[in-house]
Coordinates of C-alpha atoms and ligand atoms in Angstrom, one line a residue:
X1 CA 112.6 98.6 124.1
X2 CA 110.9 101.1 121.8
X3 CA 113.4 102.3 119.0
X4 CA 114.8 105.3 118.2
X5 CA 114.0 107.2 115.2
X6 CA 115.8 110.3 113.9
X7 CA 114.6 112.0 110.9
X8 CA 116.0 114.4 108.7
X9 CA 113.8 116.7 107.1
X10 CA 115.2 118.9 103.7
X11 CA 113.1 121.4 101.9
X12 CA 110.8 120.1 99.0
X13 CA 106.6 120.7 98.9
X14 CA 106.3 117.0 100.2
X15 CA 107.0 117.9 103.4
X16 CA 103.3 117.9 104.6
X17 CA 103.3 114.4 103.7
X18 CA 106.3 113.6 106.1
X19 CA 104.3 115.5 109.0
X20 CA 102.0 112.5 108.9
X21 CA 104.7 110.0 108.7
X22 CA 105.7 111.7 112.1
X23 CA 102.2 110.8 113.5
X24 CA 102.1 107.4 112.1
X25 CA 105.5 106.5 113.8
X26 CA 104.4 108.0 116.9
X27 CA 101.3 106.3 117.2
X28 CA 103.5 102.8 116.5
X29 CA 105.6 104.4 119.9
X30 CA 108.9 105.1 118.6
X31 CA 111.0 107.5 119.8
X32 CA 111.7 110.3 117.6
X33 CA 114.1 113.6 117.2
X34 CA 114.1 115.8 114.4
X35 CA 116.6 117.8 112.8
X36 CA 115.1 120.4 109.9
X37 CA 117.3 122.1 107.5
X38 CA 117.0 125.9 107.3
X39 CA 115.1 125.2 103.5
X40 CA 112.4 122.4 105.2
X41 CA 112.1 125.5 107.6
X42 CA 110.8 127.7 105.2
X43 CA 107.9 124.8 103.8
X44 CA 106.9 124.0 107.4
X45 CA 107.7 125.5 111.2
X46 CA 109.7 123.1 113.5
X47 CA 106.2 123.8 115.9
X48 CA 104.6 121.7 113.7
X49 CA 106.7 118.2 113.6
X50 CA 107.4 119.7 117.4
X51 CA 103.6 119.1 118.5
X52 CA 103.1 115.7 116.1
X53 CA 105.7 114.3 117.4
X54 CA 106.0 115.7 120.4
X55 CA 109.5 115.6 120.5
X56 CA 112.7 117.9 119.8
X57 CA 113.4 119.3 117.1
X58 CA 116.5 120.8 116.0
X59 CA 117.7 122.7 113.2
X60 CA 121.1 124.9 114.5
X61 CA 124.5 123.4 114.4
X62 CA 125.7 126.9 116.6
X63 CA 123.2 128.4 118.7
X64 CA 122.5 130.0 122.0
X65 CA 121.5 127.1 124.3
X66 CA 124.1 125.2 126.1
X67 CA 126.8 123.3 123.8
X68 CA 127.9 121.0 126.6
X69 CA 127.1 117.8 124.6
X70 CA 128.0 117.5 120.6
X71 CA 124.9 117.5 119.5
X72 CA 125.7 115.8 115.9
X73 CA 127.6 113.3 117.3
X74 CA 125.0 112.6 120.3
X75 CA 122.1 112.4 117.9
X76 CA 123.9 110.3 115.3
X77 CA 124.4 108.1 118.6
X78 CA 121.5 108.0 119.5
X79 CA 119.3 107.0 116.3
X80 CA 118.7 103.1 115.5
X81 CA 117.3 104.6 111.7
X82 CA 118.8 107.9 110.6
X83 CA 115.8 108.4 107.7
X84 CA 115.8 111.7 105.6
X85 CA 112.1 112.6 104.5
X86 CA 111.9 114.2 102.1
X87 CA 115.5 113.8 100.9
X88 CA 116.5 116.6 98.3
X89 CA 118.9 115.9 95.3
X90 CA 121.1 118.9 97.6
X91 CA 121.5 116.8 100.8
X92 CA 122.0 113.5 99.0
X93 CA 125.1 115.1 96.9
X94 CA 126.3 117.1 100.4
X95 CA 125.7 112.9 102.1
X96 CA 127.5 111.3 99.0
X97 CA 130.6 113.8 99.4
X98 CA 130.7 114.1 102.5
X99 CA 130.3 117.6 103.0
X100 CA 129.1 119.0 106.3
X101 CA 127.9 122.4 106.5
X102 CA 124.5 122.4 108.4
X103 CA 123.3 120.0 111.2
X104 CA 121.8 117.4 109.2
X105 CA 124.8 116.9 107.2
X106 CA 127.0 116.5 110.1
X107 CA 125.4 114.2 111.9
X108 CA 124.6 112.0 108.7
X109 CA 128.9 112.4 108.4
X110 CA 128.8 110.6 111.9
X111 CA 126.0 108.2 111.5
X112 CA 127.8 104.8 110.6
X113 CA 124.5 102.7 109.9
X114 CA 122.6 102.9 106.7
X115 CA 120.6 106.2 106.2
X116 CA 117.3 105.4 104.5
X117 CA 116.7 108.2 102.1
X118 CA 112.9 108.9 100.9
X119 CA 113.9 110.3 97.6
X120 CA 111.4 113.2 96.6
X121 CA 111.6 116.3 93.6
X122 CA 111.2 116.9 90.2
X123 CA 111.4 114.6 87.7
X124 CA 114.2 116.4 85.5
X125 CA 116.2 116.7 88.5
X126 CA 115.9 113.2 90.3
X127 CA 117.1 112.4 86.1
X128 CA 119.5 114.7 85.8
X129 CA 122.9 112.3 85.7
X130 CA 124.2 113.9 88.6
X131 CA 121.6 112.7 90.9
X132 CA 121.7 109.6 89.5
X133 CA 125.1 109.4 89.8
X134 CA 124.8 110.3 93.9
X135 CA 122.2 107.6 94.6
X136 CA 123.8 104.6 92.9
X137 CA 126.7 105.8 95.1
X138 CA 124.5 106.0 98.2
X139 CA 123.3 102.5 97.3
X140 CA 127.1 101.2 96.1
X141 CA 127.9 102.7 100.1
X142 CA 124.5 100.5 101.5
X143 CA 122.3 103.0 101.9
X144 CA 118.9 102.7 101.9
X145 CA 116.9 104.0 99.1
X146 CA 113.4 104.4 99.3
X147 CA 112.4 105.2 95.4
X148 CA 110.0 107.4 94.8
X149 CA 106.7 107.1 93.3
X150 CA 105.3 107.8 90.0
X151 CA 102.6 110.7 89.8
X152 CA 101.4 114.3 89.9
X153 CA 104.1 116.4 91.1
X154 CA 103.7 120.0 92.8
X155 CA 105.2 121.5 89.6
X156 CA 102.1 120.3 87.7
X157 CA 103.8 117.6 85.5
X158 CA 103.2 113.9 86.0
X159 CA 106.8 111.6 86.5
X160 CA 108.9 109.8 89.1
X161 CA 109.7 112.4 92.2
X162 CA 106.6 111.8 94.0
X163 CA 107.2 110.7 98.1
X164 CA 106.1 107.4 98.7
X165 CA 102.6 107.8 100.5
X166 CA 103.2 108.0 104.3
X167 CA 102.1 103.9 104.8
X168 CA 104.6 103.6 102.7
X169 CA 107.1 104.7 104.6
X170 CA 106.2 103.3 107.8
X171 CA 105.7 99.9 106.0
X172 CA 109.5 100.6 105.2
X173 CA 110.7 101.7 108.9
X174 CA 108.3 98.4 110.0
X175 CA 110.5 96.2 107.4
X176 CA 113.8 98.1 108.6
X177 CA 113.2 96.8 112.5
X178 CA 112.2 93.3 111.6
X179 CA 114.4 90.0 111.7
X180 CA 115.2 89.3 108.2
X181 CA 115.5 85.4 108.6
X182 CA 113.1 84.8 105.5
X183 CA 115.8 86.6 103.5
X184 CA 116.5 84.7 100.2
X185 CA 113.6 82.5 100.7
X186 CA 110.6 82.7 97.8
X187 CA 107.1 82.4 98.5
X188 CA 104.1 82.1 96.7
X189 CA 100.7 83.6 98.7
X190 CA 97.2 82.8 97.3
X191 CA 94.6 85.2 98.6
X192 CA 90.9 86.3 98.7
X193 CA 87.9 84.4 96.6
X194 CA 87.7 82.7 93.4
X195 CA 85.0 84.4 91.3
X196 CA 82.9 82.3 89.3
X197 CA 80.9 83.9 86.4
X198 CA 77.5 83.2 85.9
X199 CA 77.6 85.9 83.2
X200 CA 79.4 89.1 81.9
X201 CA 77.8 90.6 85.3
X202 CA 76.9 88.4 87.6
X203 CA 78.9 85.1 90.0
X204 CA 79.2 83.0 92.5
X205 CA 81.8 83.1 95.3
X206 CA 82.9 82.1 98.6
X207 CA 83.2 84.2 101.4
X208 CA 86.8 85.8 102.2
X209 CA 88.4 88.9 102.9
X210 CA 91.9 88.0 101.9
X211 CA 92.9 89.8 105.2
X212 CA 94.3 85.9 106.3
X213 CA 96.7 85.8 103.2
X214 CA 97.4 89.6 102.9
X215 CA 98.4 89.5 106.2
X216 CA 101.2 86.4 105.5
X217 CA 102.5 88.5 102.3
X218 CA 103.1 91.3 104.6
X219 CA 105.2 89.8 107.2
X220 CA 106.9 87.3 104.6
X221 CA 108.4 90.9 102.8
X222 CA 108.9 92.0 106.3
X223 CA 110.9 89.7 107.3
X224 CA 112.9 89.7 103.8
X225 CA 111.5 86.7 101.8
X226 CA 110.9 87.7 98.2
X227 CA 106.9 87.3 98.1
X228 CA 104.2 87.0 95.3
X229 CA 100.5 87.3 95.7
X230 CA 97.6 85.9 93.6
X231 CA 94.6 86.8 94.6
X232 CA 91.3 86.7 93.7
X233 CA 88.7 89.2 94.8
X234 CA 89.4 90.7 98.5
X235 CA 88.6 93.6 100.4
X236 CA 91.3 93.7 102.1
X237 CA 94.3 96.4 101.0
X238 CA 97.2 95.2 99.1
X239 CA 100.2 94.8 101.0
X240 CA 103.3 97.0 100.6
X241 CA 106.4 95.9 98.5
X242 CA 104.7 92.6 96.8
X243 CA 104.2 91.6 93.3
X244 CA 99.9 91.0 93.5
X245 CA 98.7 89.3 90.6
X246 CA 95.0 89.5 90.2
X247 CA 92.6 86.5 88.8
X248 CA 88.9 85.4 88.5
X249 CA 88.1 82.0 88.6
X250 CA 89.6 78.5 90.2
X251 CA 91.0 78.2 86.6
X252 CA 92.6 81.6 85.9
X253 CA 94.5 80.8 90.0
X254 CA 95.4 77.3 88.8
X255 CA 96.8 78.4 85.6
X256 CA 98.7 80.9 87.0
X257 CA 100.1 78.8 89.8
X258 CA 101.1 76.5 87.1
X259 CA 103.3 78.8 85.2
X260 CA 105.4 79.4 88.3
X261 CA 105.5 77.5 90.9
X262 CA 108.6 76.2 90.3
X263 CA 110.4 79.2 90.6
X264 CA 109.2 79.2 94.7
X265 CA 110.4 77.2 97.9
X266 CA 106.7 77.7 99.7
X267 CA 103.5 77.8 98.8
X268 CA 100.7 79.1 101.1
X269 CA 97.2 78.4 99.6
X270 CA 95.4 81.1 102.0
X271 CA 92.3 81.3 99.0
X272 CA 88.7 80.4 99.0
X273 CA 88.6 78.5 96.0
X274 CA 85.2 77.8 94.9
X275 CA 84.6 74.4 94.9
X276 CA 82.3 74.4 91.5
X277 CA 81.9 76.4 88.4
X278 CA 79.3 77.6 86.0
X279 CA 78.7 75.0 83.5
X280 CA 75.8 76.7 81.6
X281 CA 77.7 80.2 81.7
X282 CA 76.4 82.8 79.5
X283 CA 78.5 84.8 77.4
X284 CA 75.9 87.6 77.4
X285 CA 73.6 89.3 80.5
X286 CA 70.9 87.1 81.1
X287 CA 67.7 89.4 80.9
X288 CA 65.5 89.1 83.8
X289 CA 62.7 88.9 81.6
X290 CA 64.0 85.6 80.0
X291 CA 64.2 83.8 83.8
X292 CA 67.0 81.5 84.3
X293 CA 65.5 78.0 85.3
X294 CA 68.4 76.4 87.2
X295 CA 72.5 76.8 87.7
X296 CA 74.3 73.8 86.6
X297 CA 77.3 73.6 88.3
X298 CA 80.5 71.7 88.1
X299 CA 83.0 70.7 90.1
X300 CA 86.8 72.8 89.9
X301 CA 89.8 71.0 90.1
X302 CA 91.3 71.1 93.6
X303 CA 94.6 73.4 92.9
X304 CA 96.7 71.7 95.7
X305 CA 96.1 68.2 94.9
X306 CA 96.7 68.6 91.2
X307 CA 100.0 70.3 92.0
X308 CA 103.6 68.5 91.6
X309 CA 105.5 69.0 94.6
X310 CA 109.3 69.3 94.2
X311 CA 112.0 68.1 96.7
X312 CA 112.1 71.0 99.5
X313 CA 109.2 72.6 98.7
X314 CA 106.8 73.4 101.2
X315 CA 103.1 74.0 100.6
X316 CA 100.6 74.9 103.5
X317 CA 96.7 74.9 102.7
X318 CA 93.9 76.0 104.8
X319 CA 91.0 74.5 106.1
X320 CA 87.8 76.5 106.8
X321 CA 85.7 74.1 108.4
X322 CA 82.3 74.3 110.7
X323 CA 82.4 70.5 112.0
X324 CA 84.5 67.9 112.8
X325 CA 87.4 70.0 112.1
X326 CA 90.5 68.1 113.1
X327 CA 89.4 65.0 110.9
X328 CA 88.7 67.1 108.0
X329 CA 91.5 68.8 108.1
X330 CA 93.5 65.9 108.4
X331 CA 91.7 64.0 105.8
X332 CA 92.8 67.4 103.4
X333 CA 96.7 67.1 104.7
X334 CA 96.9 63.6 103.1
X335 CA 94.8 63.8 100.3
X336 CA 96.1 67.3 98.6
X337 CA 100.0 66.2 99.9
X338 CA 100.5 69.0 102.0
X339 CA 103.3 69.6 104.6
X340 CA 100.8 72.1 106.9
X341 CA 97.4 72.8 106.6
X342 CA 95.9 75.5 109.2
X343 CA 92.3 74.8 110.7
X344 CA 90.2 77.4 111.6
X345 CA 86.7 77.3 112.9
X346 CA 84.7 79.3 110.5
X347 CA 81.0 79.1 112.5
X348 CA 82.5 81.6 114.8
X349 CA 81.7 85.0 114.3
X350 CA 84.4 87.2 116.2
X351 CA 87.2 85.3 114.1
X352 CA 87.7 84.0 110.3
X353 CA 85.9 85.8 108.0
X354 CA 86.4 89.4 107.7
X355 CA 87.8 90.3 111.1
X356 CA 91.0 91.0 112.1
X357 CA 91.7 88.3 114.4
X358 CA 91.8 84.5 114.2
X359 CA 92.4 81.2 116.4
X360 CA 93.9 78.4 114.4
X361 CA 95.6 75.2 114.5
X362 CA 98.7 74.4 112.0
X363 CA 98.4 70.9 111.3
X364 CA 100.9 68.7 110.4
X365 CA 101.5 64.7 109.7
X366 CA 102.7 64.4 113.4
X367 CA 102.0 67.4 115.3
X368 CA 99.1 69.5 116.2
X369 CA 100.3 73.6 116.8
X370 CA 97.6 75.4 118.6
X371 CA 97.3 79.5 118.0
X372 CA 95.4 81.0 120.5
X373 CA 93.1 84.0 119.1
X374 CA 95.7 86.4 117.9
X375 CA 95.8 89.4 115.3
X376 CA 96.2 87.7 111.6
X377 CA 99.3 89.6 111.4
X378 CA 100.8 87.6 114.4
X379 CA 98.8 84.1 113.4
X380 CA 100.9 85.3 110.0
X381 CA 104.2 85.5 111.7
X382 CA 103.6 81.8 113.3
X383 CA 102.3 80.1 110.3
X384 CA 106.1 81.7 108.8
X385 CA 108.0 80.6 111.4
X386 CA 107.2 76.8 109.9
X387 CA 109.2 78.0 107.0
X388 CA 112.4 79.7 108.2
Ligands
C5P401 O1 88.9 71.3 100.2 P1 89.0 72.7 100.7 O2 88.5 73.8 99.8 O3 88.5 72.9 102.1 O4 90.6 72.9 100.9 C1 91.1 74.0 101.4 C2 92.5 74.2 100.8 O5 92.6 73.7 99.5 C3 92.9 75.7 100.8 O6 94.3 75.8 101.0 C4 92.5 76.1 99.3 O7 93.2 77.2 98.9 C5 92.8 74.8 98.6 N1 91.9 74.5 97.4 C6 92.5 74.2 96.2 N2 91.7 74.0 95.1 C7 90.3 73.9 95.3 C8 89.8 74.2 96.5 C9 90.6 74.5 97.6 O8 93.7 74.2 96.1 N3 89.6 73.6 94.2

């Protein structure tokens, strides 16, 4: 059954921002009611968040139409997610005291789940000790806050206060409605291609997006596990909410591994990593004038194999293969020690590479887990269910 949203807009310039969070969530088919306060009235008319998101929207604790119901306590009912967006210093402090003098207020007094507030306003007053004060008491009371972002503000100075971008926000109301059952779990994500230089401008790489391993990192912090990226070069967007640490080469991802991997329950190698490097790299552009006669190359070291697996670890690797796939990918579960490695047919063009979707099988020592052709996201949330 499709959830049920309320939000809770205040007055601050951001508000147009939050108009488009309104279309996002619609388009994603939740249910939505709006209550505006009489200041958010004055940014932006109810008509607008009326005809986004085509749903009610009310501002009036009295008013003329019928009072059979109590509307406060109905709504407050009614919401699975009570999120205020933008949420002013003004109706945190009224939320953290418990004062109720407007329909927003109210209803948040009879809302007994965690509000998430999308914290938004100027930098000296999001500082300013009292505000402070109110959201480590919001938090202290498990309320949700979503921080706000660092950047140009409507007052024309640059500081904390800025709304989270409108993906942002969904990615949060996405996270809010998910099972948590990865929570407390760590997991290291490799994404995207190695980049080997030949020189200061110019490599050699293997084909990836990084959608494949993006997509794990995004359901992994949805679902609550505390993720970490490293990724070499994609085209794919970042995800939301995860540390993404950015390398070059098979070396720079193996080194960094190194230095951490420890620290993680579960690794998940989803990275082309270029099989050979440069051996005759130039430190300077080779001119075109002075030719370049041949490319010496040199094998990497595999990542994986090299890589000492503690007791309850997990690692999964990935096999992109064109022919016999199942004994290759076998022959790479034994050799590089792996608990999982997922196949997937790279000669076909609708899947893999680049696209959105992919078929795969998760191989393990005795067990063969077909995927049938799926969004990566989903593929994602299978390859994670290994894990829980
Ligand atoms: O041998 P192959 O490149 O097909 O193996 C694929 C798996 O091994 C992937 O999980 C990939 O990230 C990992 N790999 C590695 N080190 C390499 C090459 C691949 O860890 N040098």
């Amino acid at each position: 059954m499709n959830k049920n949203i309320l939000l809770g807009v205040t007055g601050g310039i951001a508000i147009y921002k939050v108009v488009d969070v309104v279309s996002r969530l619609k388009k994603l088919d939740y249910n939505i009611k709006i209550i505006m306060t009489d200041s958010a009235c004055e940014f932006v008319s109810p008509m607008t968040f009326e005809t986004i998101g085509k749903c009610d929207v009310k501002n009036k604790m009295f008013h003329n139409n019928s009072h059979k119901v109590v509307e406060h306590i109905e709504l407050a009912n009614w919401a699975d997610l009570f999120m205020i967006a933008p949420a002013s210093a003004n109706t945190m402090a009224k939320i953290n005291y418990g004062i109720a003098d407007d329909l927003l207020s109210s209803t948040a007094l009879a809302y007994t789940k965690p509000i998430m507030f999308c914290v938004s306003m100027n930098t000296n007053m999001l500082n300013n000790p009292a505000t402070q004060k109110n959201i480590k008491d919001l938090k202290e009371k498990e309320h949700l806050i979503i921080d706000s972002n660092n950047g140009m503000l409507a007052c024309n100075t640059k500081g904390d206060g800025r709304l989270k971008e409108p993906w942002e926000i969904v990615e949060e109301v996405e996270k809010y409605f998910c099972k948590k059952d990865l929570k407390g779990k760590k997991i290291l994500i490799t994404a995207g291609a190695t980049v080997e230089r030949i020189d200061p401008v110019r490599y050699i790489t293997n084909d990836s997006s990084g959608k494949m391993g993006y997509s794990i990192a995004k359901k992994a912090f949805m679902r609550g596990a505390d993720v970490t990226i490293i990724s070499g070069k994609t085209t794919a967007e970042s995800p939301y909410g995860v540390e993404n640490i950015k390398v070059d080469s098979a070396i720079e991802m193996k080194e960094k591994i190194e230095s951490c991997i420890e620290n993680y329950d579960c690794l998940i190698m989803a990275a082309a990593v270029s099989d050979f490097k440069v051996k005759n790299r130039k430190e300077l552009k080779i001119k075109k004038q002075d030719g370049i006669d041949s490319l010496e190359l040199e094998e990497n070291p595999d990542i994986l194999k090299s890589l000492i697996k503690k007791e309850n670890q997990i690692f999964i690797g990935f096999a992109a293969e064109t022919n016999n796939l199942l004994e290759n990918a076998r022959k790479k579960l034994d050799k590089k020690n792996l608990d999982y490695i997922v196949l997937n047919d790279v000669s076909k063009k609708d899947i893999g590479f680049n696209s959105e979707y992919n078929k795969v099988s998760v191989i393990s020592k005795d067990n063969i887990l077909d995927i049938e052709r799926d969004t990566k996201l989903n593929i994602a949330d299978r390859i994670l269910d290994l894990i829980k």
